[in-house]
Coordinates of C-alpha atoms in Angstrom, one line a residue:
Chain A
X1 CA 0.9 -41.2 17.2
X2 CA 2.0 -40.8 20.7
X3 CA 4.1 -37.9 19.9
X4 CA 3.6 -34.6 21.9
X5 CA 2.8 -31.5 19.9
X6 CA 2.9 -27.8 20.8
X7 CA 1.0 -25.5 18.8
X8 CA 2.3 -21.8 19.0
X9 CA -0.4 -19.6 17.2
X10 CA -1.5 -16.4 18.4
X11 CA -5.1 -16.6 16.3
X12 CA -7.4 -18.5 18.8
X13 CA -9.5 -20.0 16.2
X14 CA -6.7 -21.3 14.2
X15 CA -4.9 -22.4 16.8
X16 CA -8.2 -24.4 18.2
X17 CA -8.7 -25.7 14.5
X18 CA -5.2 -26.9 14.4
X19 CA -5.6 -28.6 17.8
X20 CA -8.9 -30.2 16.5
X21 CA -7.1 -31.3 13.3
X22 CA -4.1 -32.9 15.0
X23 CA -6.3 -34.9 17.2
X24 CA -8.3 -36.1 14.3
X25 CA -5.1 -37.2 12.7
X26 CA -4.5 -39.3 15.7
X27 CA -2.0 -37.1 18.1
X28 CA -3.5 -37.2 21.3
X29 CA -1.1 -34.9 23.4
X30 CA -1.3 -31.5 22.1
X31 CA -0.8 -28.2 23.9
X32 CA -1.1 -24.9 22.7
X33 CA 0.1 -21.2 23.5
X34 CA -0.2 -18.0 22.2
X35 CA 3.3 -16.2 22.4
X36 CA 6.7 -17.1 22.0
X37 CA 7.5 -16.4 25.7
X38 CA 5.1 -18.9 26.5
X39 CA 6.2 -21.4 24.1
X40 CA 9.8 -21.5 25.5
X41 CA 8.6 -21.8 29.1
X42 CA 6.0 -24.4 28.2
X43 CA 8.6 -26.4 26.3
X44 CA 10.5 -26.6 28.9
X45 CA 8.3 -28.5 31.1
X46 CA 6.5 -30.4 28.2
X47 CA 9.5 -31.4 26.3
X48 CA 7.5 -31.6 22.9
X49 CA 8.4 -34.0 20.1
X50 CA 7.1 -31.5 17.5
X51 CA 6.6 -27.7 17.3
X52 CA 3.7 -26.3 14.9
X53 CA 4.4 -22.6 14.8
X54 CA 3.1 -19.5 13.4
X55 CA 6.0 -17.4 12.2
X56 CA 4.6 -13.9 13.0
X57 CA 2.8 -13.7 16.4
X58 CA 1.1 -10.6 17.7
X59 CA 3.1 -9.8 20.5
X60 CA 6.9 -10.6 21.5
X61 CA 9.3 -12.6 20.2
X62 CA 8.6 -14.1 16.8
X63 CA 7.9 -18.0 16.1
X64 CA 11.2 -18.5 14.7
X65 CA 12.8 -16.8 17.6
X66 CA 10.9 -18.7 20.1
X67 CA 11.9 -22.4 18.0
X68 CA 15.5 -21.0 18.0
X69 CA 15.5 -20.7 21.7
X70 CA 13.7 -24.1 22.4
X71 CA 15.8 -25.8 19.9
X72 CA 19.0 -24.6 21.8
X73 CA 17.8 -27.1 24.6
X74 CA 16.0 -29.8 23.0
X75 CA 15.3 -31.5 19.9
X76 CA 12.2 -30.8 18.5
X77 CA 11.6 -30.1 14.8
X78 CA 9.1 -27.1 13.7
X79 CA 6.5 -27.2 11.0
X80 CA 6.1 -23.4 10.2
X81 CA 2.7 -21.8 9.3
X82 CA 2.4 -18.2 8.0
X83 CA 0.0 -15.8 6.4
X84 CA 2.5 -14.6 3.7
X85 CA 5.4 -15.7 1.4
X86 CA 7.8 -13.2 2.7
X87 CA 11.4 -14.2 1.7
X88 CA 12.7 -12.3 5.1
X89 CA 11.3 -14.9 7.7
X90 CA 11.7 -18.0 5.1
X91 CA 15.5 -17.4 5.3
X92 CA 15.4 -16.8 9.0
X93 CA 13.6 -20.4 9.5
X94 CA 16.4 -21.8 7.4
X95 CA 18.7 -21.4 10.5
X96 CA 16.3 -23.7 12.5
X97 CA 15.4 -27.2 12.4
X98 CA 11.8 -27.5 10.3
X99 CA 10.1 -30.2 8.5
X100 CA 7.9 -27.6 6.3
X101 CA 7.0 -24.2 5.8
X102 CA 3.1 -23.8 5.2
X103 CA 1.5 -20.4 3.7
X104 CA -2.1 -20.4 5.0
X105 CA -4.6 -21.0 4.2
X106 CA -3.3 -24.7 3.9
X107 CA -5.7 -27.9 4.0
X108 CA -6.5 -30.6 6.5
X109 CA -5.2 -33.1 4.1
X110 CA -1.6 -30.9 3.6
X111 CA -1.2 -30.8 7.0
X112 CA -2.2 -34.4 7.7
X113 CA 0.1 -35.7 4.8
X114 CA 3.3 -34.0 5.8
X115 CA 2.7 -35.0 9.7
X116 CA 2.5 -38.8 8.4
X117 CA 5.4 -38.5 6.1
X118 CA 7.9 -36.7 8.0
X119 CA 7.0 -36.5 12.0
Chain B
X1 CA -10.3 42.6 5.4
X2 CA -12.9 42.3 8.4
X3 CA -11.3 39.4 10.1
X4 CA -10.2 39.2 13.7
X5 CA -6.7 37.7 14.0
X6 CA -6.2 35.2 16.8
X7 CA -3.6 36.2 18.9
X8 CA -2.5 33.5 21.0
X9 CA 1.1 32.9 20.3
X10 CA 1.1 28.9 21.2
X11 CA -2.0 28.6 18.8
X12 CA -0.3 30.6 16.0
X13 CA 3.0 28.4 16.5
X14 CA 1.0 25.4 16.4
X15 CA -0.5 26.4 13.1
X16 CA 2.5 27.5 11.5
X17 CA 4.1 23.9 12.5
X18 CA 1.1 22.1 10.9
X19 CA 2.4 23.4 7.5
X20 CA 5.5 21.7 8.1
X21 CA 7.0 24.4 5.4
X22 CA 10.0 25.7 8.1
X23 CA 13.4 24.7 6.7
X24 CA 11.8 22.9 3.6
X25 CA 13.6 23.2 0.3
X26 CA 13.2 25.8 -2.2
X27 CA 10.4 25.3 -4.3
X28 CA 9.7 27.1 -7.8
X29 CA 5.9 27.7 -7.3
X30 CA 6.7 29.8 -4.6
X31 CA 9.5 31.4 -6.0
X32 CA 7.4 32.5 -8.9
X33 CA 4.7 34.0 -6.8
X34 CA 7.8 36.1 -4.9
X35 CA 9.3 37.3 -8.3
X36 CA 5.9 38.2 -9.4
X37 CA 5.1 40.4 -6.3
X38 CA 8.8 42.2 -6.9
X39 CA 7.9 42.8 -10.5
X40 CA 4.2 44.5 -9.6
X41 CA 5.6 46.4 -6.8
X42 CA 8.8 47.6 -8.7
X43 CA 11.0 46.7 -5.8
X44 CA 14.3 45.1 -5.9
X45 CA 13.4 42.6 -3.1
X46 CA 10.3 40.5 -2.1
X47 CA 10.1 37.5 0.2
X48 CA 7.9 35.0 1.8
X49 CA 8.6 34.9 5.3
X50 CA 7.3 32.7 8.1
X51 CA 7.4 34.0 11.9
X52 CA 8.8 31.2 13.8
X53 CA 9.0 31.3 17.9
X54 CA 12.3 33.2 17.9
X55 CA 13.1 33.6 14.2
X56 CA 12.2 34.5 10.7
X57 CA 12.7 32.1 8.1
X58 CA 12.1 32.9 4.3
X59 CA 10.5 30.2 2.3
X60 CA 11.4 32.2 -0.8
X61 CA 13.5 35.5 -1.5
X62 CA 14.3 37.6 -4.6
X63 CA 17.4 39.9 -4.9
X64 CA 18.6 38.9 -1.5
X65 CA 21.4 36.6 -0.9
X66 CA 20.5 32.9 0.6
X67 CA 22.5 33.6 3.8
X68 CA 20.0 35.9 5.0
X69 CA 17.1 33.3 4.6
X70 CA 17.0 33.3 8.5
X71 CA 17.4 35.8 11.0
X72 CA 16.5 36.8 14.9
X73 CA 12.4 37.5 15.4
X74 CA 13.9 40.8 17.2
X75 CA 15.5 41.8 13.8
X76 CA 12.3 41.0 11.7
X77 CA 10.1 43.8 10.0
X78 CA 7.6 41.3 9.6
X79 CA 7.0 40.5 13.2
X80 CA 5.0 43.7 13.1
X81 CA 3.1 42.7 10.1
X82 CA 1.5 39.6 11.7
X83 CA 0.0 41.5 14.4
X84 CA -2.9 42.9 12.2
X85 CA -5.1 41.6 9.4
X86 CA -4.4 44.4 7.0
X87 CA -1.1 45.4 5.2
X88 CA 1.5 47.2 7.1
X89 CA 3.6 49.7 5.0
X90 CA 6.6 51.6 6.2
X91 CA 7.8 54.3 3.7
X92 CA 10.8 55.0 5.5
X93 CA 12.1 52.0 8.2
X94 CA 15.0 54.7 9.5
X95 CA 12.0 57.2 10.5
X96 CA 10.1 54.4 12.3
X97 CA 10.8 53.9 16.0
X98 CA 10.0 50.0 15.5
X99 CA 12.6 49.6 12.7
X100 CA 15.4 52.3 13.3
X101 CA 17.3 50.4 15.8
X102 CA 17.8 47.4 13.4
X103 CA 21.5 47.1 12.5
X104 CA 20.8 46.4 8.7
X105 CA 18.6 49.2 8.6
X106 CA 21.0 51.6 10.2
X107 CA 23.5 51.1 7.6
X108 CA 23.7 54.0 5.0
X109 CA 23.2 51.6 2.2
X110 CA 20.3 49.7 3.9
X111 CA 16.5 49.3 3.5
X112 CA 14.4 52.2 3.3
X113 CA 11.0 50.9 1.9
X114 CA 8.7 48.0 3.3
X115 CA 5.4 46.4 2.5
X116 CA 4.2 43.3 3.9
X117 CA 0.9 41.5 3.8
X118 CA 0.0 39.0 6.6
X119 CA -0.5 35.2 5.3
X120 CA -3.4 34.2 7.3
X121 CA -4.6 30.8 7.6
X122 CA -8.2 29.5 7.6
X123 CA -8.2 29.6 11.1
X124 CA -7.4 33.3 11.4
X125 CA -3.6 32.9 12.4
X126 CA -1.0 34.9 10.9
X127 CA 1.8 32.8 10.3
X128 CA 4.1 34.9 8.2
X129 CA 4.2 37.7 5.6
X130 CA 4.4 38.3 1.8
X131 CA 6.7 41.4 1.7
X132 CA 8.4 43.7 -0.8
X133 CA 11.3 46.1 0.2
X134 CA 13.7 48.6 -1.4
X135 CA 16.6 50.7 -0.7
X136 CA 14.7 53.9 -1.2
X137 CA 11.5 55.1 -0.1
X138 CA 8.5 55.1 -2.3
X139 CA 4.7 54.6 -2.6
X140 CA 2.3 51.9 -4.3
X141 CA -0.8 52.4 -5.8
X142 CA -3.9 51.0 -4.8
X143 CA -4.0 48.7 -7.7
X144 CA -0.5 47.3 -6.7
X145 CA -1.3 46.7 -3.3
X146 CA -4.4 44.9 -4.5
X147 CA -2.7 42.5 -6.5
X148 CA 0.2 41.9 -4.0
X149 CA -2.7 41.0 -1.4
X150 CA -3.9 38.7 -4.2
X151 CA -0.6 36.9 -4.2
X152 CA -0.4 36.7 -0.7
X153 CA -3.8 34.7 -0.9
X154 CA -2.1 32.6 -3.4
X155 CA 0.6 31.8 -1.1
X156 CA -2.0 30.8 1.3
X157 CA -3.6 28.6 -1.1
X158 CA -0.2 26.7 -2.2
X159 CA 0.6 26.3 1.8
X160 CA -2.9 25.0 2.1
X161 CA -2.7 22.4 -0.8
X162 CA 0.6 21.4 0.2
X163 CA -0.7 20.4 3.5
X164 CA -3.7 18.5 2.3
X165 CA -1.5 16.6 -0.1
X166 CA 0.4 15.5 2.7
X167 CA -2.6 14.5 4.7
X168 CA -4.0 12.6 1.9
X169 CA -0.7 10.8 1.3
X170 CA -0.8 9.9 5.1
X171 CA -4.3 8.5 5.0
X172 CA -3.4 6.5 1.7
X173 CA -0.4 5.2 3.4
X174 CA -2.7 4.3 6.3
X175 CA -5.0 2.5 4.2
X176 CA -2.4 0.5 2.7
X177 CA -0.9 -0.6 6.1
X178 CA -4.8 -1.4 7.2
X179 CA -4.9 -3.4 4.1
X180 CA -1.7 -5.4 4.7
X181 CA -2.6 -6.1 8.3
X182 CA -6.3 -7.1 7.4
X183 CA -5.1 -9.6 4.4
X184 CA -2.6 -11.0 6.9
X185 CA -4.6 -11.5 9.7
X186 CA -7.6 -12.9 7.8
X187 CA -5.9 -15.6 6.6
X188 CA -5.7 -17.2 10.2
X189 CA -9.4 -17.6 11.0
X190 CA -9.8 -18.5 7.1
X191 CA -7.4 -21.1 7.4
X192 CA -9.8 -22.7 10.3
X193 CA -12.6 -22.7 8.2
X194 CA -10.7 -24.3 5.1
X195 CA -8.7 -26.7 7.6
X196 CA -11.6 -27.9 9.6
X197 CA -14.0 -28.2 6.6
X198 CA -11.6 -30.4 4.8
X199 CA -11.5 -32.5 8.1
X200 CA -15.0 -33.1 8.0
X201 CA -14.9 -34.2 4.2
X202 CA -12.5 -36.8 5.3
X203 CA -14.7 -37.6 8.4
X204 CA -17.3 -38.5 6.2
X205 CA -15.5 -41.0 4.3
X206 CA -17.2 -42.3 0.9
X207 CA -20.6 -41.8 2.2
X208 CA -22.2 -39.2 -0.2
X209 CA -24.7 -37.2 1.6
X210 CA -26.0 -33.8 1.7
X211 CA -23.5 -32.9 3.8
X212 CA -20.8 -33.2 1.1
X213 CA -22.7 -30.7 -0.9
X214 CA -22.5 -28.4 2.5
X215 CA -18.7 -28.9 2.6
X216 CA -18.5 -28.0 -0.8
X217 CA -20.2 -24.7 -0.6
X218 CA -18.1 -23.7 2.6
X219 CA -14.9 -24.6 0.8
X220 CA -16.2 -22.8 -2.3
X221 CA -16.9 -19.5 -0.4
X222 CA -13.6 -19.9 1.7
X223 CA -11.5 -20.4 -1.6
X224 CA -13.3 -17.0 -3.1
X225 CA -12.6 -15.4 0.2
X226 CA -9.0 -16.3 0.2
X227 CA -8.9 -14.9 -3.3
X228 CA -10.1 -11.8 -2.5
X229 CA -7.6 -11.8 0.4
X230 CA -4.6 -12.4 -2.3
X231 CA -6.1 -9.4 -4.3
X232 CA -5.9 -7.2 -1.3
X233 CA -2.8 -8.0 -0.3
X234 CA -1.5 -7.7 -3.7
X235 CA -3.1 -4.4 -4.1
X236 CA -1.7 -2.9 -1.2
X237 CA 1.6 -3.9 -2.1
X238 CA 1.2 -2.5 -5.5
X239 CA -0.1 0.9 -3.8
X240 CA 3.1 1.1 -2.0
X241 CA 5.1 0.8 -5.0
X242 CA 6.6 -2.6 -3.6
X243 CA 6.0 -5.0 -6.5
X244 CA 8.8 -6.7 -7.9
X245 CA 9.7 -9.2 -10.5
X246 CA 11.7 -12.3 -9.3
X247 CA 12.8 -14.0 -12.5
X248 CA 13.7 -17.6 -12.4
X249 CA 13.8 -20.5 -15.0
X250 CA 10.2 -21.8 -15.3
X251 CA 8.7 -24.9 -16.9
X252 CA 5.5 -23.3 -18.5
X253 CA 3.8 -26.6 -18.7
X254 CA 4.0 -26.8 -14.9
X255 CA 2.5 -23.4 -14.7
X256 CA -0.2 -24.5 -16.7
X257 CA -1.1 -27.7 -14.9
X258 CA -1.3 -25.6 -11.6
X259 CA -3.6 -23.1 -13.1
X260 CA -5.6 -26.1 -14.8
X261 CA -6.0 -27.8 -11.4
X262 CA -7.1 -24.6 -9.5
X263 CA -9.7 -23.4 -12.0
X264 CA -11.0 -26.6 -13.8
X265 CA -13.5 -27.5 -10.4
X266 CA -14.9 -23.8 -10.6
X267 CA -15.6 -24.1 -14.7
X268 CA -17.2 -27.6 -13.9
X269 CA -19.2 -26.4 -11.4
X270 CA -20.6 -23.9 -13.9
X271 CA -20.8 -26.4 -16.7
X272 CA -18.1 -24.4 -18.7
X273 CA -15.9 -25.8 -21.4
X274 CA -12.2 -25.0 -20.2
X275 CA -10.0 -25.8 -23.1
X276 CA -6.1 -25.1 -22.9
X277 CA -3.8 -25.2 -25.7
X278 CA 0.0 -24.9 -25.6
X279 CA 2.4 -24.4 -28.5
X280 CA 6.2 -24.6 -28.2
X281 CA 6.5 -24.4 -24.4
X282 CA 9.1 -27.5 -24.4
X283 CA 11.9 -24.8 -23.5
X284 CA 12.0 -23.5 -19.7
X285 CA 11.7 -19.4 -20.0
X286 CA 13.1 -16.6 -17.7
X287 CA 10.2 -15.3 -15.8
X288 CA 8.5 -14.7 -12.4
X289 CA 6.4 -17.9 -12.5
X290 CA 4.2 -17.0 -9.4
X291 CA 3.4 -13.4 -11.0
X292 CA 2.5 -14.9 -14.1
X293 CA 0.3 -17.6 -12.5
X294 CA -1.6 -14.9 -10.8
X295 CA -2.1 -13.0 -14.1
X296 CA -3.5 -16.2 -15.5
X297 CA -5.5 -17.2 -12.7
X298 CA -6.9 -13.7 -12.6
X299 CA -7.9 -13.9 -16.3
X300 CA -9.2 -17.2 -15.9
X301 CA -11.2 -16.5 -12.8
X302 CA -12.9 -13.3 -14.3
X303 CA -13.5 -15.7 -17.5
X304 CA -15.3 -17.9 -15.6
X305 CA -17.4 -15.2 -13.5
X306 CA -18.5 -13.6 -16.6
X307 CA -19.4 -16.7 -18.8
X308 CA -22.8 -18.2 -18.9
X309 CA -23.3 -22.1 -17.8
X310 CA -23.0 -23.9 -21.2
X311 CA -20.2 -21.5 -22.6
X312 CA -16.7 -22.0 -23.4
X313 CA -13.2 -20.5 -22.4
X314 CA -10.2 -21.1 -24.2
X315 CA -6.5 -20.5 -22.4
X316 CA -4.0 -20.6 -25.0
X317 CA -0.1 -20.1 -24.4
X318 CA 2.6 -20.0 -27.2
X319 CA 6.1 -19.5 -27.5
X320 CA 7.0 -16.8 -30.4
X321 CA 10.8 -16.5 -30.4
X322 CA 11.2 -13.6 -27.7
X323 CA 7.9 -13.5 -26.6
X324 CA 5.1 -15.7 -24.6
X325 CA 1.8 -14.8 -26.1
X326 CA -1.2 -15.7 -24.1
X327 CA -4.9 -15.5 -25.0
X328 CA -7.9 -16.0 -23.0
X329 CA -10.8 -16.3 -24.8
X330 CA -14.5 -16.6 -23.6
X331 CA -18.1 -16.7 -24.8
X332 CA -19.3 -14.6 -21.9
X333 CA -21.3 -11.6 -21.5
X334 CA -18.7 -9.2 -23.1
X335 CA -17.9 -5.5 -22.6
X336 CA -18.8 -2.3 -24.5
X337 CA -15.9 0.4 -25.6
X338 CA -16.5 2.4 -22.3
X339 CA -16.4 -0.5 -20.1
X340 CA -13.1 -1.6 -21.8
X341 CA -11.3 2.1 -21.1
X342 CA -12.5 2.1 -17.7
X343 CA -11.5 -1.5 -16.9
X344 CA -8.2 -0.6 -15.4
X345 CA -9.0 2.4 -13.7
X346 CA -10.0 1.6 -10.3
X347 CA -11.5 5.2 -9.5
X348 CA -13.9 4.5 -12.4
X349 CA -15.3 1.2 -10.9
X350 CA -18.1 2.3 -8.5
X351 CA -20.2 -0.5 -9.4
X352 CA -18.7 -3.9 -10.0
X353 CA -20.7 -6.2 -11.7
X354 CA -21.7 -9.4 -10.5
X355 CA -20.8 -12.6 -12.2
X356 CA -23.3 -14.6 -14.4
X357 CA -24.3 -16.7 -11.2
X358 CA -24.0 -13.5 -9.0
X359 CA -20.4 -13.9 -8.1
X360 CA -18.7 -11.4 -6.2
X361 CA -15.6 -9.6 -6.8
X362 CA -13.2 -6.9 -5.5
X363 CA -12.8 -5.6 -9.0
X364 CA -9.0 -5.1 -8.2
X365 CA -8.0 -8.5 -10.2
X366 CA -7.4 -6.6 -13.7
X367 CA -5.5 -4.0 -12.0
X368 CA -3.2 -6.4 -10.5
X369 CA -2.9 -8.2 -14.0
X370 CA -2.2 -4.5 -15.7
X371 CA 0.5 -3.9 -13.1
X372 CA 2.3 -7.1 -13.4
X373 CA 2.2 -7.1 -17.3
X374 CA 3.8 -3.4 -17.0
X375 CA 6.5 -5.1 -14.5
X376 CA 7.2 -7.6 -17.2
X377 CA 7.2 -5.0 -20.0
X378 CA 4.6 -6.6 -21.9
X379 CA 1.5 -5.5 -23.7
X380 CA -2.5 -6.2 -22.9
X381 CA -4.8 -6.0 -25.6
X382 CA -8.6 -6.5 -25.2
X383 CA -11.3 -7.5 -27.7
X384 CA -14.7 -7.7 -26.9
X385 CA -18.3 -7.8 -28.0
X386 CA -21.3 -7.2 -25.7
X387 CA -23.3 -10.5 -25.7
X388 CA -20.7 -12.4 -27.6
X389 CA -17.5 -12.8 -25.3
X390 CA -14.2 -11.3 -24.7
X391 CA -10.4 -12.0 -25.8
X392 CA -7.5 -11.1 -23.5
X393 CA -4.2 -10.9 -25.1
X394 CA -0.8 -10.6 -23.5
X395 CA 2.7 -10.4 -25.2
X396 CA 5.2 -10.6 -22.5
X397 CA 8.7 -10.9 -23.2
X398 CA 10.5 -13.8 -22.0

């Protein structure tokens, strides 16, 4: 539970909810950013152990592209969250190191089970 | 014709461009009008010409080689027709100072007779003309000229309709895009609600309090909202023609288990007895499982919506050789013949009836069912009696 988690989510409400859920599960060190570019910069300084990433972000690079860049420099697996089951992004995600690919809306239980089992 | 033409050339060109007709393909509806014009006038040639900035372009032509579809505006006779609202008749082109110098008229075997009627938009711009031409001078009767004017109006009606059609298509595409964006973006905040209410439930632990009921209601509302978003998303995919089937080897028992898990709680809350029967489902089948689940889910969700507390719903799946037979029977409020007829027609669904507990509906669930079954090359049959209940029967090739 002392792992550092970086949330990359452009929807502020969901980002805040994810932060609250993670803290409830027991993760104390959680940082959230809104764009892929911000994520790349933050990851360099913050050195997260896990990335919780929205696949499609409103602006700039996609969540998957951000993960690719971050993982080229450090070893932090990702949990992807996405609003649709589009195969295109799913196959893109295969090129990165990821634990799960969650389709929105997922429940608190689903998220906490994944974290407790794999992360 | 008592109209004043708008004469500013920039506005006229803009009006012409708005029809997006220049350099378009040949179309029978225009060719028929041109043919009719030449027959009425008794001339060898007839054309629908549009006058662009520096050229004349023919949308349709009779009695003339296609190579002449385009010519310089300076060589066009119709350039004069578009300067005034009435018709322009030149009985002998070789004797009119405006046209006598044009090469194809100077030719010994060239054109002699011309009559053109301007094509005028509803904003009073003349964008081109309907014209008839001949190699000998002649005179047309008032009746013939009157008929040609009607055809010119008809040409404009067709052009306006094309334009309106294109605008409607664009509007529809915009609507679909908006639905896609909305259904995608709404999932994030909805996920916030679903995630946090689940977290609250766990926080309460075993303690059963009134908060539990509140959380139940929040969860039910968000599940319903999510279902509507799903429907909206699917509908937008169907509307944009993007619905495809991805068949895989599927275990039907698993699908039934998923469906039961999803819909059992809703039927329990409404005190409806949900019975499931399955026959000969041991062998896996080749089908798009996600879409089959969606069909069953939509039918069950409707059955629950329109069945009163204490009622019964039967879901049965049966393998019959090369077919899968699905029946969803409820003891609900039922439908009249007219209602069944309008069931799959969205444009008729101005008033979507609420469920027996006031449940809301987008009314597109059944449209989605119909599209998926069509995609599966299957059949739907509905049997219903008002006040007694409804049975949906599906026959899907597997």
